[in-house]
Coordinates of C-alpha atoms in Angstrom, one line a residue:
X138 CA 0.0 0.0 0.0
X139 CA 1.4 3.4 -1.0
X140 CA 1.5 6.3 1.5
X141 CA -1.3 7.9 -0.5
X142 CA -3.5 4.9 -0.2
X143 CA -3.3 4.6 3.6
X144 CA -5.9 7.0 4.9
X145 CA -6.8 8.2 1.4
X146 CA -10.2 9.3 2.7
X147 CA -8.6 11.7 5.2
X148 CA -9.0 15.3 3.9
X149 CA -5.7 17.0 3.1
X150 CA -6.6 20.0 5.2
X151 CA -6.3 17.9 8.3
X152 CA -2.7 16.9 7.6
X153 CA 0.5 18.7 8.5
X154 CA 4.2 18.2 8.2
X155 CA 7.1 19.4 10.2
X156 CA 9.7 21.0 7.9
X157 CA 12.1 18.3 6.6
X158 CA 9.8 15.7 8.3
X159 CA 8.9 12.5 6.4
X160 CA 5.6 11.7 8.2
X161 CA 2.3 13.6 8.1
X162 CA 0.5 14.3 11.4
X163 CA -2.8 15.7 12.6
X164 CA -2.6 18.9 14.8
X165 CA -3.5 16.8 17.9
X166 CA -0.8 14.2 17.4
X167 CA 0.8 13.1 20.7
X168 CA 4.2 12.9 19.0
X169 CA 4.4 16.6 18.3
X170 CA 6.4 18.6 20.8
X171 CA 5.7 22.3 21.4
X172 CA 8.7 23.2 19.1
X173 CA 7.4 21.0 16.3
X174 CA 3.8 22.2 16.7
X175 CA 5.1 25.8 16.2
X176 CA 6.7 24.8 12.9
X177 CA 3.9 22.7 11.4
X178 CA 3.1 23.4 7.8
X179 CA -0.1 22.3 6.0
X180 CA 0.5 19.2 3.9
X181 CA 0.5 19.6 0.1
X182 CA -0.9 17.1 -2.4
X183 CA 2.7 16.1 -3.2
X184 CA 3.4 15.5 0.5
X185 CA 0.2 13.3 0.7
X186 CA 1.6 11.2 -2.2
X187 CA 5.1 10.9 -0.8
X188 CA 4.7 10.5 2.9
X189 CA 2.9 8.2 5.3
X190 CA 0.6 9.4 7.9
X191 CA 1.7 8.8 11.5
X192 CA 0.0 5.6 12.7
X193 CA -1.8 7.1 15.7
X194 CA -3.0 10.0 13.6
X195 CA -4.2 7.6 10.9
X196 CA -6.4 5.9 13.5
X197 CA -7.5 9.3 15.0
X198 CA -8.3 11.0 11.7
X199 CA -10.0 8.0 10.1
X200 CA -13.3 8.7 11.8
X201 CA -12.7 6.4 14.8
X202 CA -10.5 8.1 17.3
X203 CA -9.8 4.9 19.1
X204 CA -8.2 6.9 21.9
X205 CA -10.2 7.5 25.0
X206 CA -9.6 10.7 27.0
X207 CA -10.2 10.9 30.7
X208 CA -10.9 13.6 33.3
X209 CA -9.3 11.6 36.1
X210 CA -6.3 9.4 36.4
X211 CA -8.3 6.9 38.5
X212 CA -10.9 6.6 35.8
X213 CA -8.2 5.8 33.3
X214 CA -6.6 3.1 35.5
X215 CA -10.1 1.5 36.0
X216 CA -10.7 1.6 32.2
X217 CA -7.4 -0.2 31.5
X218 CA -8.1 -2.7 34.3
X219 CA -4.8 -2.0 36.0
X220 CA -4.3 -4.5 39.0
X221 CA -5.5 -3.0 42.3
X222 CA -2.1 -3.8 43.9
X223 CA -0.3 -1.5 41.4
X224 CA -2.6 1.5 41.6
X225 CA -1.3 3.1 44.8
X226 CA 2.2 3.2 43.4
X227 CA 0.9 4.6 40.1
X228 CA -1.1 7.3 41.9
X229 CA 2.0 8.3 43.9
X230 CA 4.0 8.6 40.6
X231 CA 1.3 10.6 38.9
X232 CA 1.0 13.1 41.8
X233 CA 4.5 14.4 40.9
X234 CA 3.6 14.8 37.2
X235 CA 1.5 17.3 35.2
X236 CA -1.5 15.1 34.2
X237 CA -3.5 17.8 32.4
X238 CA -4.1 15.3 29.6
X239 CA -4.9 11.7 30.3
X240 CA -5.7 9.1 27.6
X241 CA -5.6 5.4 26.6
X242 CA -4.6 4.8 22.9
X243 CA -6.5 2.6 20.5
X244 CA -4.1 -0.2 21.3
X245 CA -5.3 -0.3 24.9
X246 CA -1.7 -0.9 26.0
X247 CA -1.2 1.9 28.6
X248 CA -2.5 5.1 30.2
X249 CA -0.5 8.1 28.9
X250 CA -0.3 11.5 30.7
X251 CA 1.1 14.8 29.5
X252 CA 0.9 18.5 30.3
X253 CA -1.4 19.0 27.3
X254 CA -1.7 18.9 23.5
X255 CA 1.7 19.3 21.8
X256 CA 3.6 18.2 24.9
X257 CA 5.6 15.0 25.0
X258 CA 4.2 12.1 27.1
X259 CA 5.5 12.5 30.6
X260 CA 4.7 8.9 31.6
X261 CA 3.2 5.7 30.3
X262 CA 1.4 3.6 32.9
X263 CA 1.3 0.0 31.8
X264 CA -0.5 -2.7 33.8
X265 CA 2.7 -3.8 35.5
X266 CA 5.2 -1.0 35.0
X267 CA 5.5 2.8 34.5
X268 CA 7.8 4.6 32.0
X269 CA 8.6 8.1 33.3
X270 CA 10.2 10.6 30.9
X271 CA 13.6 11.9 32.2
X272 CA 14.9 15.4 31.8
X273 CA 17.9 14.3 29.8
X274 CA 15.7 12.3 27.5
X275 CA 14.5 8.7 27.3
X276 CA 12.2 7.0 29.9
X277 CA 13.0 5.3 33.2
X278 CA 11.0 2.1 33.7
X279 CA 9.7 1.2 37.1
X280 CA 8.6 -2.4 37.2
X281 CA 5.9 -2.7 39.8
X282 CA 6.3 -5.4 42.4
X283 CA 4.2 -8.4 42.6
X284 CA 4.1 -10.8 45.6
X285 CA 6.9 -12.9 44.1
X286 CA 9.0 -10.1 42.5
X287 CA 10.4 -6.9 44.1
X288 CA 10.2 -3.6 42.2
X289 CA 13.1 -3.0 39.8
X290 CA 14.1 0.0 37.7
X291 CA 15.7 0.3 34.3
X292 CA 16.4 3.3 32.2
X293 CA 15.6 3.3 28.5
X294 CA 18.3 5.1 26.6
X295 CA 17.5 7.5 23.9
X296 CA 18.5 5.0 21.3
X297 CA 15.9 2.5 22.7
X298 CA 18.4 0.3 24.6
X299 CA 18.3 -0.3 28.3
X300 CA 20.8 0.4 31.0
X301 CA 20.8 -0.1 34.7
X302 CA 20.2 2.7 37.1
X303 CA 22.8 3.7 39.7
X304 CA 21.0 1.8 42.4
X305 CA 20.9 -1.4 40.3
X306 CA 24.6 -1.1 39.3
X307 CA 25.6 -0.7 42.9
X308 CA 24.1 -4.1 43.8
X309 CA 26.6 -7.0 43.9
X310 CA 25.8 -9.7 41.3
X311 CA 24.9 -13.1 42.7
X312 CA 27.7 -15.7 42.2
X313 CA 27.0 -18.2 39.4
X314 CA 25.8 -21.6 40.6
X315 CA 28.4 -24.3 40.5
X316 CA 28.4 -26.4 37.3
X317 CA 29.7 -29.8 36.3
X318 CA 33.2 -29.6 34.8
X319 CA 32.3 -32.4 32.3
X320 CA 28.8 -31.5 31.0
X321 CA 28.5 -27.9 32.3
X322 CA 25.0 -28.6 33.8
X323 CA 24.2 -26.9 37.1
X324 CA 25.1 -29.1 40.1
X325 CA 22.4 -30.0 42.6
X326 CA 22.9 -29.3 46.3
X327 CA 24.8 -32.6 46.7
X328 CA 27.6 -31.3 44.5
X329 CA 27.4 -34.5 42.4
X330 CA 26.2 -34.3 38.8
X331 CA 23.2 -36.5 38.2
X332 CA 24.0 -36.8 34.5
X333 CA 27.7 -37.8 34.8
X334 CA 27.9 -39.8 38.1

């Protein structure tokens, strides 16, 4: 399918492009930062033929917004069916953020919060983790604890990789379990390999 065929029924006057950008957006796109919003240019017919429409905008502008907006954070958590055990931690995280805009996308994968239209998402609240935007860029992930698993943090780097936080790096790694020198299988508590002896 060519870019022009995807969302062909969307009127050109609803589409915009950031200068030198290669994707078309609607004005309400969650991917547009305030600086990008300020430079938006109306898409031309040539732009419409050459460039794809942002996936979230394609859904939003195609007549079925798919995204649900919420007045309260608790209502969004309820709509996403976030486990009750994770909600107090999520509320505590949200209290420190500007949650002027709260929504769940069409994918129903998370609750997103931001200071408003044109601002980057400050946090993604998944059912079992929270990704909070860092000032230096990227998102720090807090994996919420379950009865069998303590909370853990990782930081998503700008390039999309993951690195440990200072607290995780400071922890001593557990020693590797002893293995059999012949077959390299993990030894049982007796110290005698079941496969070789």
